[in-house]
mmCIF file of C-alpha atoms in Angstrom:
data_model
loop_
_atom_site.group_PDB
_atom_site.id
_atom_site.type_symbol
_atom_site.label_atom_id
_atom_site.label_comp_id
_atom_site.label_asym_id
_atom_site.label_seq_id
_atom_site.Cartn_x
_atom_site.Cartn_y
_atom_site.Cartn_z
ATOM 1 C CA MET A 4 0.000 0.000 0.000
ATOM 2 C CA GLU A 5 1.567 3.275 -1.107
ATOM 3 C CA ILE A 6 0.269 6.415 0.546
ATOM 4 C CA LYS A 7 0.985 9.614 -1.324
ATOM 5 C CA ARG A 8 2.539 12.139 1.041
ATOM 6 C CA ASN A 9 2.448 14.862 -1.584
ATOM 7 C CA LEU A 10 2.388 17.753 0.894
ATOM 8 C CA TYR A 11 5.834 16.819 2.192
ATOM 9 C CA LEU A 12 7.210 15.487 -1.082
ATOM 10 C CA ASN A 13 6.395 18.773 -2.807
ATOM 11 C CA LYS A 14 8.068 20.697 0.004
ATOM 12 C CA LEU A 15 11.222 18.651 -0.455
ATOM 13 C CA LEU A 16 11.165 19.109 -4.217
ATOM 14 C CA SER A 17 10.690 22.867 -3.857
ATOM 15 C CA LYS A 18 13.835 23.053 -1.702
ATOM 16 C CA LYS A 19 16.134 21.101 -4.018
ATOM 17 C CA HIS A 20 19.497 22.714 -4.698
ATOM 18 C CA ASN A 21 18.806 25.667 -2.391
ATOM 19 C CA GLY A 22 22.196 25.305 -0.706
ATOM 20 C CA LEU A 23 20.660 24.392 2.652
ATOM 21 C CA ILE A 24 20.536 21.165 4.643
ATOM 22 C CA LYS A 25 16.973 19.884 4.336
ATOM 23 C CA VAL A 26 15.967 18.537 7.764
ATOM 24 C CA ILE A 27 12.826 16.381 8.014
ATOM 25 C CA THR A 28 11.555 16.247 11.594
ATOM 26 C CA GLY A 29 8.626 14.442 13.161
ATOM 27 C CA MET A 30 7.651 11.810 15.691
ATOM 28 C CA ARG A 31 8.928 8.265 15.318
ATOM 29 C CA ARG A 32 7.019 6.099 12.816
ATOM 30 C CA CYS A 33 5.240 9.010 11.136
ATOM 31 C CA GLY A 34 6.752 8.169 7.739
ATOM 32 C CA LYS A 35 9.953 10.230 7.478
ATOM 33 C CA SER A 36 12.121 7.347 6.239
ATOM 34 C CA TYR A 37 9.482 6.329 3.697
ATOM 35 C CA LEU A 38 9.249 9.895 2.445
ATOM 36 C CA LEU A 39 13.002 10.207 2.024
ATOM 37 C CA PHE A 40 14.118 6.735 0.913
ATOM 38 C CA THR A 41 11.055 5.737 -1.137
ATOM 39 C CA LEU A 42 9.001 8.674 -2.378
ATOM 40 C CA PHE A 43 11.747 11.274 -2.753
ATOM 41 C CA LYS A 44 14.353 8.819 -4.024
ATOM 42 C CA GLN A 45 11.910 7.475 -6.619
ATOM 43 C CA ARG A 46 11.179 11.005 -7.806
ATOM 44 C CA LEU A 47 14.913 11.627 -8.242
ATOM 45 C CA LEU A 48 15.229 8.426 -10.254
ATOM 46 C CA ASP A 49 12.191 9.384 -12.349
ATOM 47 C CA GLU A 50 13.917 12.674 -13.121
ATOM 48 C CA GLY A 51 16.879 10.789 -14.522
ATOM 49 C CA ILE A 52 19.277 11.028 -11.581
ATOM 50 C CA ASN A 53 21.830 8.211 -11.720
ATOM 51 C CA ALA A 54 21.342 5.752 -8.824
ATOM 52 C CA ASN A 55 25.026 5.932 -7.870
ATOM 53 C CA HIS A 56 24.592 9.674 -7.308
ATOM 54 C CA ILE A 57 22.068 9.004 -4.537
ATOM 55 C CA ILE A 58 23.832 8.039 -1.295
ATOM 56 C CA GLU A 59 21.575 6.824 1.515
ATOM 57 C CA ILE A 60 22.403 5.747 5.060
ATOM 58 C CA ALA A 61 19.973 4.828 7.860
ATOM 59 C CA PHE A 62 21.798 5.298 11.148
ATOM 60 C CA ASP A 63 19.286 3.209 13.114
ATOM 61 C CA SER A 64 20.174 0.143 11.046
ATOM 62 C CA PHE A 65 22.627 -2.248 12.712
ATOM 63 C CA GLU A 66 24.571 -2.710 9.492
ATOM 64 C CA ASN A 67 25.302 1.030 9.502
ATOM 65 C CA LYS A 68 26.289 1.233 13.154
ATOM 66 C CA SER A 69 29.926 1.958 12.332
ATOM 67 C CA PHE A 70 28.857 5.023 10.337
ATOM 68 C CA ARG A 71 27.704 6.687 13.558
ATOM 69 C CA ASP A 72 31.380 7.487 14.014
ATOM 70 C CA PRO A 73 32.078 10.697 12.064
ATOM 71 C CA GLU A 74 35.690 9.628 11.514
ATOM 72 C CA ILE A 75 34.355 6.697 9.478
ATOM 73 C CA LEU A 76 31.326 8.334 7.877
ATOM 74 C CA TYR A 77 32.863 11.527 6.526
ATOM 75 C CA PRO A 78 35.700 9.891 4.556
ATOM 76 C CA TYR A 79 33.239 7.323 3.207
ATOM 77 C CA LEU A 80 30.823 9.960 1.924
ATOM 78 C CA LYS A 81 33.604 11.980 0.326
ATOM 79 C CA SER A 82 34.896 8.847 -1.386
ATOM 80 C CA GLN A 83 31.503 8.350 -3.031
ATOM 81 C CA ILE A 84 31.632 11.771 -4.716
ATOM 82 C CA GLN A 85 33.666 10.957 -7.798
ATOM 83 C CA ASP A 86 32.707 13.582 -10.376
ATOM 84 C CA ASP A 87 31.279 17.094 -10.677
ATOM 85 C CA ASP A 88 27.665 16.020 -11.222
ATOM 86 C CA ARG A 89 25.064 16.596 -8.492
ATOM 87 C CA TYR A 90 25.045 14.102 -5.606
ATOM 88 C CA TYR A 91 22.130 13.619 -3.212
ATOM 89 C CA ILE A 92 23.004 12.505 0.319
ATOM 90 C CA LEU A 93 20.047 11.037 2.255
ATOM 91 C CA LEU A 94 20.710 10.417 5.965
ATOM 92 C CA ASP A 95 18.061 8.885 8.242
ATOM 93 C CA GLU A 96 17.889 9.381 12.050
ATOM 94 C CA ILE A 97 20.763 11.859 12.015
ATOM 95 C CA GLN A 98 20.648 12.373 15.786
ATOM 96 C CA LEU A 99 22.375 8.975 16.141
ATOM 97 C CA LEU A 100 25.460 10.319 14.371
ATOM 98 C CA ASN A 101 28.082 11.695 16.743
ATOM 99 C CA GLU A 102 29.106 15.283 16.025
ATOM 100 C CA PHE A 103 26.571 15.453 13.199
ATOM 101 C CA GLU A 104 26.639 19.254 13.172
ATOM 102 C CA ASP A 105 30.276 19.303 12.089
ATOM 103 C CA VAL A 106 29.716 16.522 9.557
ATOM 104 C CA LEU A 107 26.757 18.289 7.951
ATOM 105 C CA ASN A 108 28.496 21.646 7.906
ATOM 106 C CA GLY A 109 31.483 20.035 6.215
ATOM 107 C CA LEU A 110 29.342 18.292 3.600
ATOM 108 C CA SER A 111 27.373 21.465 2.899
ATOM 109 C CA ARG A 112 30.576 23.149 1.696
ATOM 110 C CA ILE A 113 30.934 20.662 -1.157
ATOM 111 C CA PRO A 114 29.398 22.545 -4.121
ATOM 112 C CA ASN A 115 27.797 19.576 -5.948
ATOM 113 C CA VAL A 116 26.170 17.990 -2.881
ATOM 114 C CA ASP A 117 22.507 18.321 -1.870
ATOM 115 C CA ILE A 118 21.825 17.073 1.679
ATOM 116 C CA TYR A 119 18.601 15.652 3.165
ATOM 117 C CA VAL A 120 18.378 14.296 6.715
ATOM 118 C CA THR A 121 15.696 13.057 9.097
ATOM 119 C CA GLY A 122 15.488 13.097 12.868
ATOM 120 C CA SER A 123 12.882 12.037 15.407
ATOM 121 C CA ASN A 124 13.252 14.701 18.049
ATOM 122 C CA ALA A 125 13.593 18.438 18.323
ATOM 123 C CA ARG A 126 16.890 18.377 20.211
ATOM 124 C CA PHE A 127 19.002 18.646 17.101
ATOM 125 C CA LEU A 128 16.938 21.616 15.953
ATOM 126 C CA SER A 129 17.326 23.508 19.199
ATOM 127 C CA LYS A 130 18.556 27.072 19.178
ATOM 128 C CA ASP A 131 22.139 26.051 19.892
ATOM 129 C CA ILE A 132 22.309 23.513 17.095
ATOM 130 C CA ILE A 133 20.662 25.802 14.561
ATOM 131 C CA THR A 134 23.460 28.207 15.455
ATOM 132 C CA GLU A 135 25.942 25.416 14.737
ATOM 133 C CA PHE A 136 24.351 25.012 11.294
ATOM 134 C CA ARG A 137 25.224 28.695 10.726
ATOM 135 C CA GLY A 138 21.982 29.337 8.879
ATOM 136 C CA ARG A 139 22.315 26.258 6.689
ATOM 137 C CA GLY A 140 19.324 24.318 8.090
ATOM 138 C CA ASP A 141 15.894 24.221 6.409
ATOM 139 C CA GLU A 142 13.215 22.291 8.346
ATOM 140 C CA ILE A 143 10.311 20.299 6.928
ATOM 141 C CA HIS A 144 8.136 19.081 9.791
ATOM 142 C CA MET A 145 6.146 15.903 9.168
ATOM 143 C CA TYR A 146 3.024 14.636 10.927
ATOM 144 C CA PRO A 147 1.244 11.280 10.994
ATOM 145 C CA LEU A 148 -1.336 10.814 8.258
ATOM 146 C CA SER A 149 -3.928 13.545 7.971
ATOM 147 C CA PHE A 150 -7.517 12.380 7.672
ATOM 148 C CA ALA A 151 -7.433 13.104 3.931
ATOM 149 C CA GLU A 152 -4.262 11.015 3.528
ATOM 150 C CA PHE A 153 -5.845 8.262 5.599
ATOM 151 C CA MET A 154 -9.000 8.290 3.467
ATOM 152 C CA SER A 155 -6.956 8.110 0.266
ATOM 153 C CA VAL A 156 -6.378 4.414 1.035
ATOM 154 C CA HIS A 157 -9.338 3.620 3.313
ATOM 155 C CA PRO A 158 -11.902 1.499 1.434
ATOM 156 C CA GLY A 159 -14.985 2.614 3.332
ATOM 157 C CA SER A 160 -17.096 5.733 3.791
ATOM 158 C CA PRO A 161 -15.888 8.922 5.467
ATOM 159 C CA GLN A 162 -17.877 7.961 8.571
ATOM 160 C CA SER A 163 -16.279 4.507 8.835
ATOM 161 C CA GLY A 164 -12.882 6.081 8.170
ATOM 162 C CA TRP A 165 -13.549 8.656 10.879
ATOM 163 C CA ASN A 166 -14.397 5.941 13.398
ATOM 164 C CA GLU A 167 -11.151 4.103 12.670
ATOM 165 C CA TYR A 168 -8.975 7.220 12.453
ATOM 166 C CA MET A 169 -10.348 8.589 15.716
ATOM 167 C CA LEU A 170 -9.636 5.278 17.447
ATOM 168 C CA TYR A 171 -6.312 4.117 15.980
ATOM 169 C CA GLY A 172 -4.805 7.383 14.725
ATOM 170 C CA GLY A 173 -2.732 8.013 11.629
ATOM 171 C CA LEU A 174 0.605 6.247 12.010
ATOM 172 C CA PRO A 175 1.145 4.647 8.576
ATOM 173 C CA LEU A 176 2.236 1.260 9.958
ATOM 174 C CA VAL A 177 -1.132 0.839 11.700
ATOM 175 C CA LEU A 178 -2.904 0.778 8.332
ATOM 176 C CA ASN A 179 -1.046 -2.400 7.406
ATOM 177 C CA ILE A 180 -2.514 -4.244 10.410
ATOM 178 C CA ALA A 181 -5.953 -5.729 9.802
ATOM 179 C CA ALA A 182 -7.167 -7.109 13.129
ATOM 180 C CA PRO A 183 -8.295 -4.526 15.751
ATOM 181 C CA GLU A 184 -6.646 -6.432 18.588
ATOM 182 C CA GLU A 185 -3.357 -6.410 16.683
ATOM 183 C CA LYS A 186 -3.624 -2.660 16.080
ATOM 184 C CA ILE A 187 -4.165 -2.148 19.809
ATOM 185 C CA ALA A 188 -1.230 -4.387 20.750
ATOM 186 C CA PHE A 189 1.030 -2.633 18.243
ATOM 187 C CA LEU A 190 0.172 0.859 19.493
ATOM 188 C CA LYS A 191 0.634 -0.119 23.142
ATOM 189 C CA SER A 192 3.963 -1.733 22.415
ATOM 190 C CA LEU A 193 5.103 1.214 20.318
ATOM 191 C CA PHE A 194 4.273 3.682 23.070
ATOM 192 C CA ASN A 195 6.064 1.765 25.801
ATOM 193 C CA GLU A 196 9.011 0.261 23.966
ATOM 194 C CA THR A 197 9.793 3.125 21.603
ATOM 195 C CA TYR A 198 8.507 6.476 22.821
ATOM 196 C CA ILE A 199 8.818 6.118 26.582
ATOM 197 C CA SER A 200 12.052 4.163 26.301
ATOM 198 C CA ASP A 201 13.474 6.827 23.998
ATOM 199 C CA ILE A 202 12.529 9.699 26.337
ATOM 200 C CA VAL A 203 13.836 7.947 29.440
ATOM 201 C CA GLY A 204 17.106 7.014 27.769
ATOM 202 C CA ARG A 205 17.754 10.331 26.051
ATOM 203 C CA HIS A 206 17.014 12.491 29.089
ATOM 204 C CA ASN A 207 18.176 10.068 31.805
ATOM 205 C CA VAL A 208 14.789 10.214 33.555
ATOM 206 C CA ARG A 209 15.133 8.738 37.029
ATOM 207 C CA ASN A 210 11.473 8.659 38.011
ATOM 208 C CA GLN A 211 9.864 6.856 35.087
ATOM 209 C CA PRO A 212 6.618 6.057 36.992
ATOM 210 C CA GLU A 213 5.994 9.783 37.548
ATOM 211 C CA LEU A 214 6.655 10.500 33.865
ATOM 212 C CA GLU A 215 4.177 7.802 32.856
ATOM 213 C CA GLU A 216 1.615 9.098 35.329
ATOM 214 C CA LEU A 217 1.950 12.554 33.797
ATOM 215 C CA ILE A 218 1.344 11.063 30.360
ATOM 216 C CA ASN A 219 -1.796 9.392 31.700
ATOM 217 C CA ILE A 220 -3.093 12.675 33.100
ATOM 218 C CA LEU A 221 -2.424 14.586 29.889
ATOM 219 C CA SER A 222 -4.030 11.758 27.888
ATOM 220 C CA SER A 223 -7.161 12.031 30.002
ATOM 221 C CA SER A 224 -7.453 15.783 29.580
ATOM 222 C CA ILE A 225 -6.687 16.632 25.943
ATOM 223 C CA GLY A 226 -7.869 20.112 25.126
ATOM 224 C CA SER A 227 -8.185 21.125 28.792
ATOM 225 C CA LEU A 228 -6.399 24.140 30.209
ATOM 226 C CA THR A 229 -3.652 23.200 32.631
ATOM 227 C CA ASN A 230 -0.113 24.035 33.753
ATOM 228 C CA PRO A 231 2.627 22.411 35.837
ATOM 229 C CA THR A 232 1.312 23.957 39.063
ATOM 230 C CA LYS A 233 -2.159 22.488 38.507
ATOM 231 C CA LEU A 234 -0.623 19.174 37.555
ATOM 232 C CA ALA A 235 1.484 19.146 40.728
ATOM 233 C CA ALA A 236 -1.699 19.715 42.730
ATOM 234 C CA THR A 237 -3.344 16.795 40.911
ATOM 235 C CA PHE A 238 -0.425 14.527 41.767
ATOM 236 C CA LYS A 239 -0.724 15.538 45.419
ATOM 237 C CA SER A 240 -4.497 15.308 45.804
ATOM 238 C CA VAL A 241 -5.363 12.416 43.485
ATOM 239 C CA LYS A 242 -2.179 10.389 43.092
ATOM 240 C CA LYS A 243 -0.926 11.070 46.642
ATOM 241 C CA LYS A 244 2.523 11.896 45.266
ATOM 242 C CA ILE A 245 4.681 14.967 45.739
ATOM 243 C CA ILE A 246 6.351 16.098 42.533
ATOM 244 C CA SER A 247 7.462 19.663 41.857
ATOM 245 C CA ASN A 248 6.027 21.838 39.120
ATOM 246 C CA VAL A 249 9.600 22.365 37.880
ATOM 247 C CA THR A 250 10.034 18.632 37.324
ATOM 248 C CA LEU A 251 6.640 18.386 35.617
ATOM 249 C CA ALA A 252 7.484 21.299 33.335
ATOM 250 C CA ARG A 253 10.699 19.517 32.380
ATOM 251 C CA TYR A 254 8.820 16.285 31.645
ATOM 252 C CA ILE A 255 6.321 18.162 29.461
ATOM 253 C CA ASP A 256 9.234 19.633 27.533
ATOM 254 C CA TYR A 257 10.506 16.092 26.964
ATOM 255 C CA LEU A 258 7.123 15.034 25.574
ATOM 256 C CA CYS A 259 7.007 18.058 23.272
ATOM 257 C CA ASP A 260 10.627 17.451 22.283
ATOM 258 C CA SER A 261 9.714 13.941 21.108
ATOM 259 C CA PHE A 262 6.697 15.360 19.205
ATOM 260 C CA LEU A 263 4.285 13.182 21.207
ATOM 261 C CA ILE A 264 2.298 16.230 22.301
ATOM 262 C CA ASP A 265 1.888 19.788 21.113
ATOM 263 C CA LYS A 266 0.620 22.846 22.912
ATOM 264 C CA ALA A 267 -1.605 25.823 22.234
ATOM 265 C CA MET A 268 -0.911 29.023 24.147
ATOM 266 C CA ARG A 269 -3.690 31.372 25.235
ATOM 267 C CA TYR A 270 -3.922 34.634 23.315
ATOM 268 C CA ASP A 271 -5.797 37.723 24.505
ATOM 269 C CA ILE A 272 -7.437 38.814 21.249
ATOM 270 C CA LYS A 273 -8.401 42.349 22.261
ATOM 271 C CA GLY A 274 -5.280 42.926 24.347
ATOM 272 C CA ARG A 275 -3.131 41.435 21.569
ATOM 273 C CA LYS A 276 -0.857 39.585 23.956
ATOM 274 C CA TYR A 277 -0.109 36.063 25.075
ATOM 275 C CA ILE A 278 -1.197 34.753 28.467
ATOM 276 C CA ASP A 279 1.517 32.505 29.888
ATOM 277 C CA THR A 280 -0.656 29.914 31.602
ATOM 278 C CA PRO A 281 -2.678 27.756 31.599
ATOM 279 C CA ILE A 282 -2.030 25.976 28.279
ATOM 280 C CA LYS A 283 -3.877 23.362 26.210
ATOM 281 C CA TYR A 284 -2.085 20.170 25.203
ATOM 282 C CA TYR A 285 -2.991 17.896 22.295
ATOM 283 C CA PHE A 286 -1.626 14.542 21.150
ATOM 284 C CA THR A 287 0.065 14.424 17.768
ATOM 285 C CA ASP A 288 -1.501 10.999 17.195
ATOM 286 C CA LEU A 289 -4.792 9.949 18.779
ATOM 287 C CA GLY A 290 -4.048 6.246 18.417
ATOM 288 C CA LEU A 291 -1.073 6.597 20.745
ATOM 289 C CA ARG A 292 -3.140 8.656 23.161
ATOM 290 C CA ASN A 293 -5.891 6.017 23.195
ATOM 291 C CA ALA A 294 -3.332 3.244 23.638
ATOM 292 C CA ARG A 295 -2.008 5.016 26.711
ATOM 293 C CA LEU A 296 -5.513 4.902 28.221
ATOM 294 C CA ASN A 297 -6.132 1.288 27.172
ATOM 295 C CA PHE A 298 -8.701 2.608 24.700
ATOM 296 C CA ARG A 299 -10.967 4.003 27.397
ATOM 297 C CA GLN A 300 -12.231 7.615 27.545
ATOM 298 C CA LEU A 301 -13.041 7.775 23.844
ATOM 299 C CA GLU A 302 -15.006 11.028 23.964
ATOM 300 C CA GLU A 303 -15.689 12.039 20.375
ATOM 301 C CA THR A 304 -16.012 15.733 21.251
ATOM 302 C CA HIS A 305 -12.452 15.950 22.577
ATOM 303 C CA ALA A 306 -11.106 13.693 19.845
ATOM 304 C CA MET A 307 -12.640 15.939 17.184
ATOM 305 C CA GLU A 308 -11.032 19.020 18.733
ATOM 306 C CA ASN A 309 -7.652 17.255 18.790
ATOM 307 C CA ILE A 310 -7.986 16.203 15.140
ATOM 308 C CA ILE A 311 -8.913 19.746 14.074
ATOM 309 C CA PHE A 312 -5.890 21.122 15.947
ATOM 310 C CA ASN A 313 -3.569 18.643 14.222
ATOM 311 C CA GLU A 314 -5.034 19.432 10.810
ATOM 312 C CA LEU A 315 -4.463 23.149 11.317
ATOM 313 C CA LYS A 316 -0.842 22.465 12.274
ATOM 314 C CA ILE A 317 -0.409 20.236 9.221
ATOM 315 C CA ARG A 318 -1.661 23.112 7.059
ATOM 316 C CA GLY A 319 1.064 25.314 8.478
ATOM 317 C CA PHE A 320 -0.908 27.522 10.858
ATOM 318 C CA ASN A 321 0.298 28.868 14.171
ATOM 319 C CA VAL A 322 -2.542 27.841 16.480
ATOM 320 C CA ASP A 323 -3.467 29.532 19.754
ATOM 321 C CA VAL A 324 -6.435 29.450 22.120
ATOM 322 C CA GLY A 325 -8.368 32.713 21.910
ATOM 323 C CA VAL A 326 -9.471 34.631 25.001
ATOM 324 C CA ILE A 327 -11.924 37.533 25.021
ATOM 325 C CA THR A 328 -12.622 39.388 28.263
ATOM 326 C CA THR A 329 -16.085 40.912 28.646
ATOM 327 C CA ASN A 330 -17.387 43.318 31.286
ATOM 328 C CA SER A 331 -21.043 43.558 32.231
ATOM 329 C CA THR A 332 -23.290 44.130 35.243
ATOM 330 C CA ASN A 333 -25.710 41.788 36.935
ATOM 331 C CA GLU A 334 -29.262 42.603 37.996
ATOM 332 C CA LYS A 335 -27.906 44.110 41.211
ATOM 333 C CA GLY A 336 -25.639 46.465 39.332
ATOM 334 C CA ASN A 337 -22.447 44.650 40.318
ATOM 335 C CA GLY A 338 -19.694 44.397 37.762
ATOM 336 C CA ILE A 339 -19.080 40.983 36.210
ATOM 337 C CA ARG A 340 -15.957 40.084 34.291
ATOM 338 C CA LYS A 341 -15.951 36.976 32.128
ATOM 339 C CA GLN A 342 -13.443 35.302 29.872
ATOM 340 C CA LEU A 343 -14.910 33.773 26.755
ATOM 341 C CA LYS A 344 -12.870 31.384 24.659
ATOM 342 C CA ILE A 345 -12.355 30.712 21.000
ATOM 343 C CA ASP A 346 -11.022 27.204 20.470
ATOM 344 C CA PHE A 347 -8.473 28.136 17.825
ATOM 345 C CA VAL A 348 -6.935 31.365 16.609
ATOM 346 C CA CYS A 349 -5.076 30.376 13.448
ATOM 347 C CA ASN A 350 -2.429 32.580 11.854
ATOM 348 C CA LYS A 351 -0.341 32.102 8.740
ATOM 349 C CA GLY A 352 1.225 35.153 7.168
ATOM 350 C CA SER A 353 -1.480 37.778 6.778
ATOM 351 C CA LYS A 354 -4.273 35.201 7.152
ATOM 352 C CA ARG A 355 -6.203 34.703 10.360
ATOM 353 C CA TYR A 356 -9.166 32.462 11.105
ATOM 354 C CA TYR A 357 -11.200 32.078 14.277
ATOM 355 C CA ILE A 358 -12.498 28.522 14.684
ATOM 356 C CA GLN A 359 -14.878 26.887 17.128
ATOM 357 C CA SER A 360 -15.113 23.105 17.399
ATOM 358 C CA ALA A 361 -18.712 22.193 18.214
ATOM 359 C CA TYR A 362 -19.619 18.522 18.059
ATOM 360 C CA ALA A 363 -23.343 19.191 17.654
ATOM 361 C CA ILE A 364 -25.513 22.273 17.178
ATOM 362 C CA PRO A 365 -29.079 21.002 17.671
ATOM 363 C CA ASP A 366 -30.789 24.402 17.892
ATOM 364 C CA GLN A 367 -30.353 28.166 17.700
ATOM 365 C CA THR A 368 -29.631 28.423 21.415
ATOM 366 C CA LYS A 369 -26.547 26.264 20.959
ATOM 367 C CA MET A 370 -25.581 28.220 17.837
ATOM 368 C CA ARG A 371 -25.753 31.517 19.732
ATOM 369 C CA GLN A 372 -23.681 30.012 22.536
ATOM 370 C CA GLU A 373 -20.975 28.799 20.151
ATOM 371 C CA GLN A 374 -20.737 32.009 18.184
ATOM 372 C CA ARG A 375 -20.935 34.501 21.031
ATOM 373 C CA SER A 376 -17.182 34.832 21.480
ATOM 374 C CA LEU A 377 -16.686 34.915 17.697
ATOM 375 C CA MET A 378 -18.939 37.956 17.451
ATOM 376 C CA LEU A 379 -16.874 39.854 20.051
ATOM 377 C CA THR A 380 -13.435 39.764 18.400
ATOM 378 C CA GLY A 381 -13.765 43.341 17.163
ATOM 379 C CA ASP A 382 -12.250 42.566 13.770
ATOM 380 C CA PHE A 383 -13.313 41.197 10.391
ATOM 381 C CA PHE A 384 -11.242 38.030 10.086
ATOM 382 C CA LYS A 385 -13.209 34.965 8.987
ATOM 383 C CA LYS A 386 -15.082 33.133 11.727
ATOM 384 C CA ILE A 387 -15.856 29.438 11.388
ATOM 385 C CA ILE A 388 -17.759 26.803 13.347
ATOM 386 C CA ILE A 389 -16.824 23.192 12.603
ATOM 387 C CA THR A 390 -19.410 20.635 13.655
ATOM 388 C CA LYS A 391 -19.630 16.876 13.315
ATOM 389 C CA ASP A 392 -22.544 16.979 10.892
ATOM 390 C CA ALA A 393 -23.702 19.740 8.576
ATOM 391 C CA PRO A 394 -25.482 19.311 5.245
ATOM 392 C CA MET A 395 -22.956 21.467 3.415
ATOM 393 C CA PRO A 396 -20.835 24.531 4.209
ATOM 394 C CA TYR A 397 -23.001 27.623 4.645
ATOM 395 C CA TYR A 398 -22.904 31.120 6.089
ATOM 396 C CA ASN A 399 -25.473 31.828 8.785
ATOM 397 C CA ASP A 400 -27.267 35.147 9.261
ATOM 398 C CA ASP A 401 -24.374 36.500 11.332
ATOM 399 C CA GLY A 402 -21.816 35.830 8.619
ATOM 400 C CA ILE A 403 -20.230 32.824 10.297
ATOM 401 C CA LEU A 404 -19.169 29.911 8.113
ATOM 402 C CA VAL A 405 -20.551 26.592 9.372
ATOM 403 C CA MET A 406 -19.174 23.333 7.981
ATOM 404 C CA SER A 407 -18.923 19.664 8.880
ATOM 405 C CA VAL A 408 -15.661 18.204 10.077
ATOM 406 C CA PHE A 409 -15.568 16.072 6.909
ATOM 407 C CA ASP A 410 -15.820 19.122 4.644
ATOM 408 C CA PHE A 411 -13.042 20.746 6.660
ATOM 409 C CA LEU A 412 -10.676 17.766 6.696
ATOM 410 C CA LEU A 413 -11.172 16.445 3.173
ATOM 411 C CA ASN A 414 -10.846 19.790 1.377
ATOM 412 C CA GLU A 415 -7.448 21.422 1.854
ATOM 413 C CA ARG A 416 -8.962 24.774 0.779
ATOM 414 C CA SER A 417 -12.002 24.464 3.037
ATOM 415 C CA LEU A 418 -11.182 27.546 5.115
ATOM 416 C CA GLU A 419 -11.203 29.670 1.983
ATOM 417 C CA SER A 420 -14.788 28.697 1.063
#
């Protein structure tokens, strides 16, 4: 089964020969190696590139273990460059290569070399390492399958695809497993033996049970506002454990660093400023989140919000949680201050969209409730309500675009309707 990852393939093709090191990032098993070694390599071959001008090394392969030593790798790569034609160097899981910054900087100075690398964590794209690249790095961030990519190979209806995608997520390897119980076993094993093991090993985590408990709490509360202080209080009151907010903040950074979770900051729309805490956290793949909870707590409302968030990130938006403060008086004349929320404030260049995720809108009362905060932004950017079911995209009497989650996810230009 070949899944077209055209969004990422086209990004790679657009960056060919730009003089920069193309760095593909993303969580483990999201398809980075397949993109680089199968889809991109095949495109190069289709364009007439000679196979011996494409040099590929996967550092997580045992047979390539010796190449993790830069003193062995660098001379080998240079020996493969035997003429003045263009060479393409494809390196997978680059974080396993010792002193990779120096190796990549050295290779980037060879005029007829075009370099593409993958990595499964953000550490090698941190501020310090980007400085080491001296402006030579160009990131392409990859996600698990979007719903549209998933449906491109799913044989059933959008509703049956939704049910499966919401439950098992979008990791490409899961699609190759037929039996539900085998999907569940695979996702559980992947979470424990790959993701948690990787985090614990890379960061030398001493209290693994506390890390796993934190993951459980975040899994149970996707889309809820929280912060390390609140989480520390939860550990104390519910789990009967004392763990500092500093430690919890560090663990959350580890989870973000591995691309397991992502966060949405709160943004004061009228005050035009960010509010530090609390923050919303979402899982990059719902199948992994569900596996962590043994496939309990499968609330479709929260899952839909998580999927919408991921889709917006895939489309390249910066996504925040909108906050609008209102002042009014009660029947006694006392002042009342309320904070209304907008699920997503999405920015990309000069574009901005305000989006509410509303699982169901059965009547006008619910519609007014969902759109109240949208009507108070004080600007004219497009306002959208995404619901589970809608007959077709339409604008209501207040100028708000209402569409179903299927219309949103399956049409990459849906926000421009």
